Amino acid sequence: MFSRTIQRWLVRIPCEQPQASALTGIPYAMAHQAQLSDRRHSSPWWISQTRVASLGVKILPDQVHLGYVLPNENVVYNVDQTDSGAILSKHAGNIYPTWLLDGKHVFGELKAFLFSNLANYESNLWISRDHIQKLGLSLCSDMEPFDPKLQFQGCEPMAYWNASSIKKSLLPKLENKWPRSAYTGRRYPAEVAFKLFREALEKDYTSVCWITRNTASKLNIKVRKEAKPVEVVTQLGPILLYNAEQTENPNLIYCFTVQNATLPRNAFTGMAYPQPMASQLLLCAARSSLPCSLYWVSKRDADIIGISIDDFDDDRCVTIKTEHETLCVYNANMTSDAKLVNYYAKKQLSKSLLKVHENCTIFVREPLDENFAEIK
């Protein structure tokens, strides 16, 4: 009887939506809920001053001094205090314009331009005219592209379509489906990826993982007898690839791909750390309050790369034991120049792969692009 009475009371209590970040959609800590609610804004969504600027959104002039200061000294504003409150509320949790095919955020001036056009769409996903043409996609006939007629990041002017312009039946086959190498875990460069993309659309594959017969045999996975490979041509020769669904164990190939994509790597050599060091570094990365790179560097190697040892904080050191010595390593994102460490590591990885696998086929993109290697 008592429990039923409690249930009736609970039904009558209005459930207010918690105050939350418009960027992530995650509610703020309980310690801030009451103070944010007391501001009496109609929207429960908040955004930091930094994020607002990157989207080309402006704080209303009479609201600039009315932000809420978080313990980390970051100032947040309710979306009602901006000139784009309707768009921010509508797309809360997914406010960044994102590329449909690979799930990456749009950057630079183009990000702000596409964001300003989100008011008319339910999706924050976008695709370029170039990608539509390469994939031979069908568009909704009544949809027109947004053509900013501007030159972004040194590229030619390009038209862009929102994902709502694509036929709904195709969207699940395209969203975040950029083909990946099972061997490296990385996305293929565009010239190879679009050929695999077209094959996946034609054969209705749902897996993003592609593998050579040789790598599959090393995993004791059989390629189906009727399976026909896709031949992709690189600068050093052809390579035959099979989709994971053309094998007898696509789930294992997926796990293998994810493992290779997330294994910590030595920035000096570019190669993955063996166990148990890999697990130790993964655990440290998971516990870190800062985003971590795949690459780790020792003080000794940092000197060679050109980063001052004095810039390091010993509290960020992780001690690992190799066969020959004990090393203190730092995540690339915890160094004085993360971009330089990542740049160096990716160059070294391409060299290491060629050295270790003398009979491999490898193609290389721009050194700052993370999606650059594949081995036969």
XYZ file of C-alpha atoms in Angstrom:
376
model
C 0.000 0.000 0.000
C 2.796 2.362 0.996
C 4.753 1.660 -2.215
C 1.669 2.370 -4.344
C 1.213 5.726 -2.638
C 4.857 6.602 -3.330
C 4.401 5.657 -6.989
C 1.359 7.966 -7.276
C 3.311 10.852 -5.780
C 6.229 10.256 -8.139
C 3.922 10.363 -11.140
C 2.735 13.828 -10.070
C 6.287 15.198 -9.699
C 7.324 16.917 -12.945
C 10.618 15.592 -14.324
C 12.745 18.562 -15.335
C 15.347 18.020 -18.015
C 18.817 18.319 -16.454
C 21.134 21.145 -17.449
C 23.585 19.655 -19.947
C 26.378 20.355 -22.410
C 25.148 21.134 -25.922
C 28.425 19.727 -27.246
C 28.225 16.245 -25.697
C 24.620 16.013 -24.509
C 25.923 14.919 -21.084
C 24.333 16.545 -17.992
C 26.568 18.635 -15.748
C 27.469 17.398 -12.265
C 24.773 17.661 -9.602
C 26.794 20.386 -7.854
C 26.037 22.722 -10.780
C 22.456 21.702 -11.598
C 20.715 23.993 -9.089
C 22.827 27.043 -9.966
C 22.326 26.564 -13.706
C 18.575 26.009 -13.256
C 18.335 29.192 -11.193
C 19.388 31.166 -14.258
C 15.818 30.598 -15.528
C 16.613 30.032 -19.187
C 14.071 28.271 -21.381
C 16.714 25.881 -22.760
C 18.600 23.302 -20.661
C 21.582 23.367 -23.051
C 24.876 25.141 -22.358
C 28.028 25.707 -24.388
C 31.477 27.095 -23.641
C 32.793 30.354 -25.033
C 35.533 28.493 -26.936
C 33.119 26.126 -28.699
C 30.835 29.008 -29.590
C 33.645 30.852 -31.360
C 34.704 27.797 -33.393
C 31.167 27.489 -34.797
C 30.908 31.138 -35.758
C 28.257 31.661 -33.071
C 28.225 34.906 -31.098
C 27.229 35.605 -27.519
C 24.574 38.325 -27.403
C 26.232 41.637 -26.431
C 24.134 42.116 -23.286
C 24.867 38.533 -22.144
C 28.663 38.439 -22.397
C 29.164 39.178 -18.685
C 26.435 36.713 -17.596
C 28.245 33.428 -18.228
C 28.553 30.655 -15.640
C 32.104 29.882 -14.498
C 32.893 26.186 -13.973
C 35.555 24.985 -11.471
C 38.055 24.603 -14.335
C 37.538 28.335 -15.053
C 35.774 27.541 -18.315
C 32.868 29.931 -18.934
C 29.638 28.426 -20.287
C 26.570 30.173 -21.656
C 23.031 28.991 -22.140
C 22.237 28.623 -25.829
C 19.518 31.266 -25.334
C 22.357 33.717 -24.697
C 23.688 33.191 -28.237
C 22.528 34.275 -31.681
C 22.037 30.626 -32.740
C 20.046 29.185 -29.844
C 17.524 27.393 -32.067
C 20.193 25.465 -34.002
C 22.174 24.597 -30.863
C 19.045 23.296 -29.096
C 17.881 21.323 -32.122
C 21.217 19.558 -32.575
C 22.308 19.394 -28.932
C 24.761 16.528 -28.475
C 25.643 16.630 -32.184
C 26.302 20.273 -32.908
C 29.482 19.803 -34.937
C 28.962 19.323 -38.683
C 30.338 15.852 -39.422
C 31.329 14.069 -42.616
C 28.894 11.288 -43.456
C 31.405 8.727 -44.721
C 34.137 8.748 -42.081
C 32.459 10.356 -39.058
C 35.126 13.049 -38.722
C 34.250 16.592 -37.689
C 34.391 19.317 -40.314
C 37.091 21.887 -39.526
C 37.917 25.486 -40.339
C 35.666 28.055 -41.983
C 33.628 25.312 -43.600
C 32.515 24.053 -40.167
C 30.953 27.408 -39.310
C 29.325 27.674 -42.738
C 27.700 24.234 -42.591
C 26.645 24.772 -38.972
C 24.799 27.944 -39.964
C 22.721 25.871 -42.396
C 21.689 23.184 -39.890
C 18.468 24.990 -38.962
C 16.651 23.348 -41.875
C 17.896 19.800 -41.261
C 17.499 17.028 -38.715
C 20.942 15.587 -39.473
C 24.358 17.146 -38.836
C 25.995 14.851 -41.430
C 27.354 16.206 -44.712
C 28.860 14.873 -47.938
C 30.695 16.665 -50.731
C 29.804 16.671 -54.418
C 33.127 14.962 -55.158
C 32.289 11.996 -52.924
C 28.772 11.703 -54.327
C 30.149 11.537 -57.848
C 32.837 8.990 -56.962
C 30.275 6.700 -55.324
C 27.591 7.225 -57.967
C 24.975 7.963 -55.311
C 21.327 8.757 -55.970
C 19.997 11.986 -54.495
C 16.496 13.116 -53.635
C 15.444 15.063 -56.730
C 14.093 18.064 -54.807
C 17.287 18.633 -52.818
C 19.718 21.357 -53.828
C 23.307 21.534 -52.522
C 24.743 24.322 -50.434
C 27.436 25.950 -52.514
C 29.386 28.451 -50.429
C 31.317 29.666 -53.488
C 34.325 29.987 -51.211
C 37.765 28.449 -51.206
C 38.460 26.534 -47.982
C 41.930 25.477 -46.854
C 43.428 25.864 -50.320
C 40.800 23.622 -51.947
C 38.673 24.420 -54.964
C 35.095 25.642 -54.327
C 32.873 22.658 -53.603
C 29.157 22.019 -53.166
C 27.921 20.115 -50.116
C 24.792 18.107 -49.440
C 23.218 17.332 -46.099
C 22.695 13.609 -45.432
C 18.945 14.152 -45.828
C 19.647 14.581 -49.557
C 20.661 10.906 -49.769
C 18.049 8.205 -50.159
C 17.182 6.821 -46.717
C 17.837 3.239 -47.824
C 21.478 4.136 -48.533
C 22.292 6.021 -45.328
C 22.982 2.951 -43.108
C 25.439 1.717 -45.754
C 27.301 5.034 -45.823
C 27.345 6.497 -42.327
C 30.808 6.050 -40.812
C 31.530 3.190 -43.239
C 34.908 4.322 -44.571
C 36.838 1.102 -45.404
C 39.580 0.050 -42.990
C 42.595 -2.198 -43.268
C 42.344 -5.161 -40.915
C 46.150 -5.302 -40.771
C 46.748 -1.729 -39.613
C 43.289 -0.839 -38.318
C 43.472 2.412 -40.262
C 41.246 3.926 -42.903
C 42.356 3.516 -46.510
C 43.352 6.577 -48.539
C 40.648 7.928 -50.828
C 41.932 6.425 -54.100
C 41.573 2.915 -52.651
C 38.663 3.546 -50.303
C 36.184 4.594 -52.986
C 36.782 1.442 -55.015
C 36.107 -0.643 -51.886
C 33.128 1.572 -51.052
C 31.547 0.931 -54.449
C 32.143 -2.810 -54.097
C 30.543 -2.820 -50.636
C 27.479 -0.949 -51.918
C 27.120 -3.273 -54.895
C 27.520 -6.485 -52.858
C 25.647 -5.116 -49.809
C 28.537 -5.658 -47.368
C 28.031 -4.094 -43.941
C 31.579 -4.615 -42.623
C 34.158 -1.840 -43.038
C 37.074 -4.270 -42.618
C 39.133 -5.530 -45.574
C 41.889 -8.117 -45.454
C 44.326 -9.981 -47.711
C 44.170 -13.757 -48.031
C 47.658 -13.987 -46.554
C 46.718 -12.076 -43.395
C 43.498 -14.077 -43.040
C 45.432 -17.359 -43.212
C 47.782 -16.164 -40.455
C 44.688 -15.674 -38.294
C 43.500 -19.191 -39.258
C 40.483 -17.662 -40.981
C 39.322 -19.168 -44.259
C 38.193 -17.025 -47.170
C 35.010 -18.449 -48.704
C 35.587 -20.446 -51.898
C 33.194 -18.344 -53.967
C 34.693 -15.045 -52.743
C 36.126 -12.755 -55.396
C 38.712 -10.190 -54.263
C 38.884 -6.535 -55.193
C 42.128 -5.535 -56.846
C 43.359 -2.120 -55.803
C 46.366 -0.604 -57.498
C 49.007 1.215 -55.506
C 52.159 2.987 -56.628
C 54.148 -0.176 -55.900
C 51.772 -2.663 -57.461
C 48.389 -4.377 -57.082
C 46.945 -5.890 -53.926
C 43.921 -8.208 -53.570
C 41.493 -7.495 -50.740
C 38.501 -9.370 -49.327
C 35.719 -7.923 -47.221
C 35.419 -9.489 -43.771
C 32.003 -10.845 -44.780
C 33.683 -12.919 -47.499
C 35.414 -14.924 -44.771
C 34.151 -17.514 -42.303
C 34.791 -15.343 -39.245
C 34.014 -11.648 -39.874
C 33.659 -10.954 -36.139
C 37.239 -12.045 -35.452
C 38.495 -9.845 -38.278
C 36.586 -6.911 -36.794
C 38.214 -7.511 -33.389
C 41.622 -7.805 -35.078
C 41.022 -4.493 -36.869
C 39.974 -2.671 -33.702
C 42.972 -4.066 -31.820
C 45.397 -2.850 -34.472
C 43.713 0.555 -34.608
C 44.092 1.146 -30.871
C 47.424 -0.467 -29.959
C 49.855 2.062 -28.430
C 52.838 2.757 -30.684
C 56.441 3.795 -30.141
C 56.816 7.288 -31.606
C 60.488 6.683 -32.433
C 59.861 3.555 -34.536
C 56.157 3.870 -35.324
C 55.625 0.220 -34.352
C 53.115 -1.118 -31.819
C 54.265 -2.000 -28.310
C 54.152 -5.733 -27.449
C 52.266 -7.087 -24.460
C 52.204 -6.479 -21.542
C 53.467 -2.955 -22.269
C 50.563 -2.270 -24.640
C 47.978 -3.097 -21.973
C 49.839 -0.971 -19.424
C 49.827 2.066 -21.720
C 46.188 1.543 -22.707
C 45.250 1.509 -19.024
C 47.180 4.734 -18.410
C 45.475 6.363 -21.393
C 42.053 5.282 -20.113
C 42.764 6.807 -16.707
C 44.062 10.077 -18.139
C 41.858 13.147 -17.897
C 43.315 14.348 -21.219
C 42.767 12.873 -24.706
C 45.659 10.540 -25.548
C 47.472 9.856 -28.792
C 48.395 6.347 -29.977
C 52.042 7.392 -29.820
C 54.368 7.384 -26.788
C 57.906 8.745 -26.548
C 60.824 8.405 -24.120
C 63.004 11.318 -22.955
C 65.948 9.961 -24.929
C 63.962 9.734 -28.150
C 62.381 13.126 -27.508
C 65.836 14.711 -27.731
C 66.370 13.110 -31.144
C 62.957 14.242 -32.389
C 63.707 17.762 -31.202
C 61.559 18.241 -28.114
C 63.153 19.698 -24.998
C 63.331 17.294 -22.047
C 62.895 20.216 -19.676
C 59.360 20.679 -20.988
C 58.272 17.333 -19.604
C 56.414 16.844 -16.353
C 57.664 13.778 -14.466
C 54.184 13.236 -13.042
C 53.065 12.283 -16.558
C 55.741 9.618 -16.958
C 54.765 5.955 -17.403
C 57.474 3.430 -16.533
C 57.656 0.375 -18.803
C 60.098 -2.540 -18.811
C 61.550 -3.893 -22.047
C 63.856 -6.897 -22.463
C 66.929 -4.701 -22.153
C 65.993 -1.669 -20.055
C 63.440 0.258 -18.051
C 62.077 3.333 -19.814
C 60.028 6.341 -18.806
C 57.641 7.247 -21.644
C 55.160 10.061 -22.224
C 52.059 10.239 -24.371
C 52.506 12.479 -27.406
C 49.616 14.678 -26.286
C 51.373 15.288 -22.969
C 54.529 16.668 -24.587
C 55.449 20.209 -25.544
C 54.784 19.530 -29.246
C 52.265 16.736 -29.868
C 52.016 17.520 -33.593
C 55.757 17.090 -34.063
C 55.760 13.746 -32.212
C 52.816 12.425 -34.251
C 54.347 13.676 -37.492
C 57.666 11.955 -36.747
C 55.982 8.719 -35.620
C 53.943 8.367 -38.796
C 57.008 8.899 -40.965
C 58.911 6.288 -38.951
C 56.029 3.806 -39.188
C 56.182 3.795 -42.986
C 59.954 3.182 -42.844
C 59.615 0.442 -40.216
C 56.994 -1.425 -42.211
C 59.200 -1.484 -45.281
C 62.201 -2.634 -43.241
C 60.435 -5.388 -41.300
C 58.303 -6.671 -44.184
C 60.669 -6.733 -47.145
C 58.066 -8.236 -49.494
C 55.223 -5.931 -48.542
C 53.157 -3.612 -50.680
C 52.695 -0.195 -49.113
C 51.235 3.091 -50.243
C 51.839 6.367 -48.466
C 49.716 9.526 -48.310
C 50.587 12.867 -46.784
C 52.713 12.315 -43.638
C 50.237 14.146 -41.383
C 47.366 11.944 -42.546
C 46.796 9.043 -40.162
C 45.370 6.769 -42.835
C 48.431 5.904 -44.809
C 49.587 2.298 -44.648
C 48.567 -1.114 -45.887
C 50.585 -4.300 -46.121
C 50.136 -7.277 -48.387
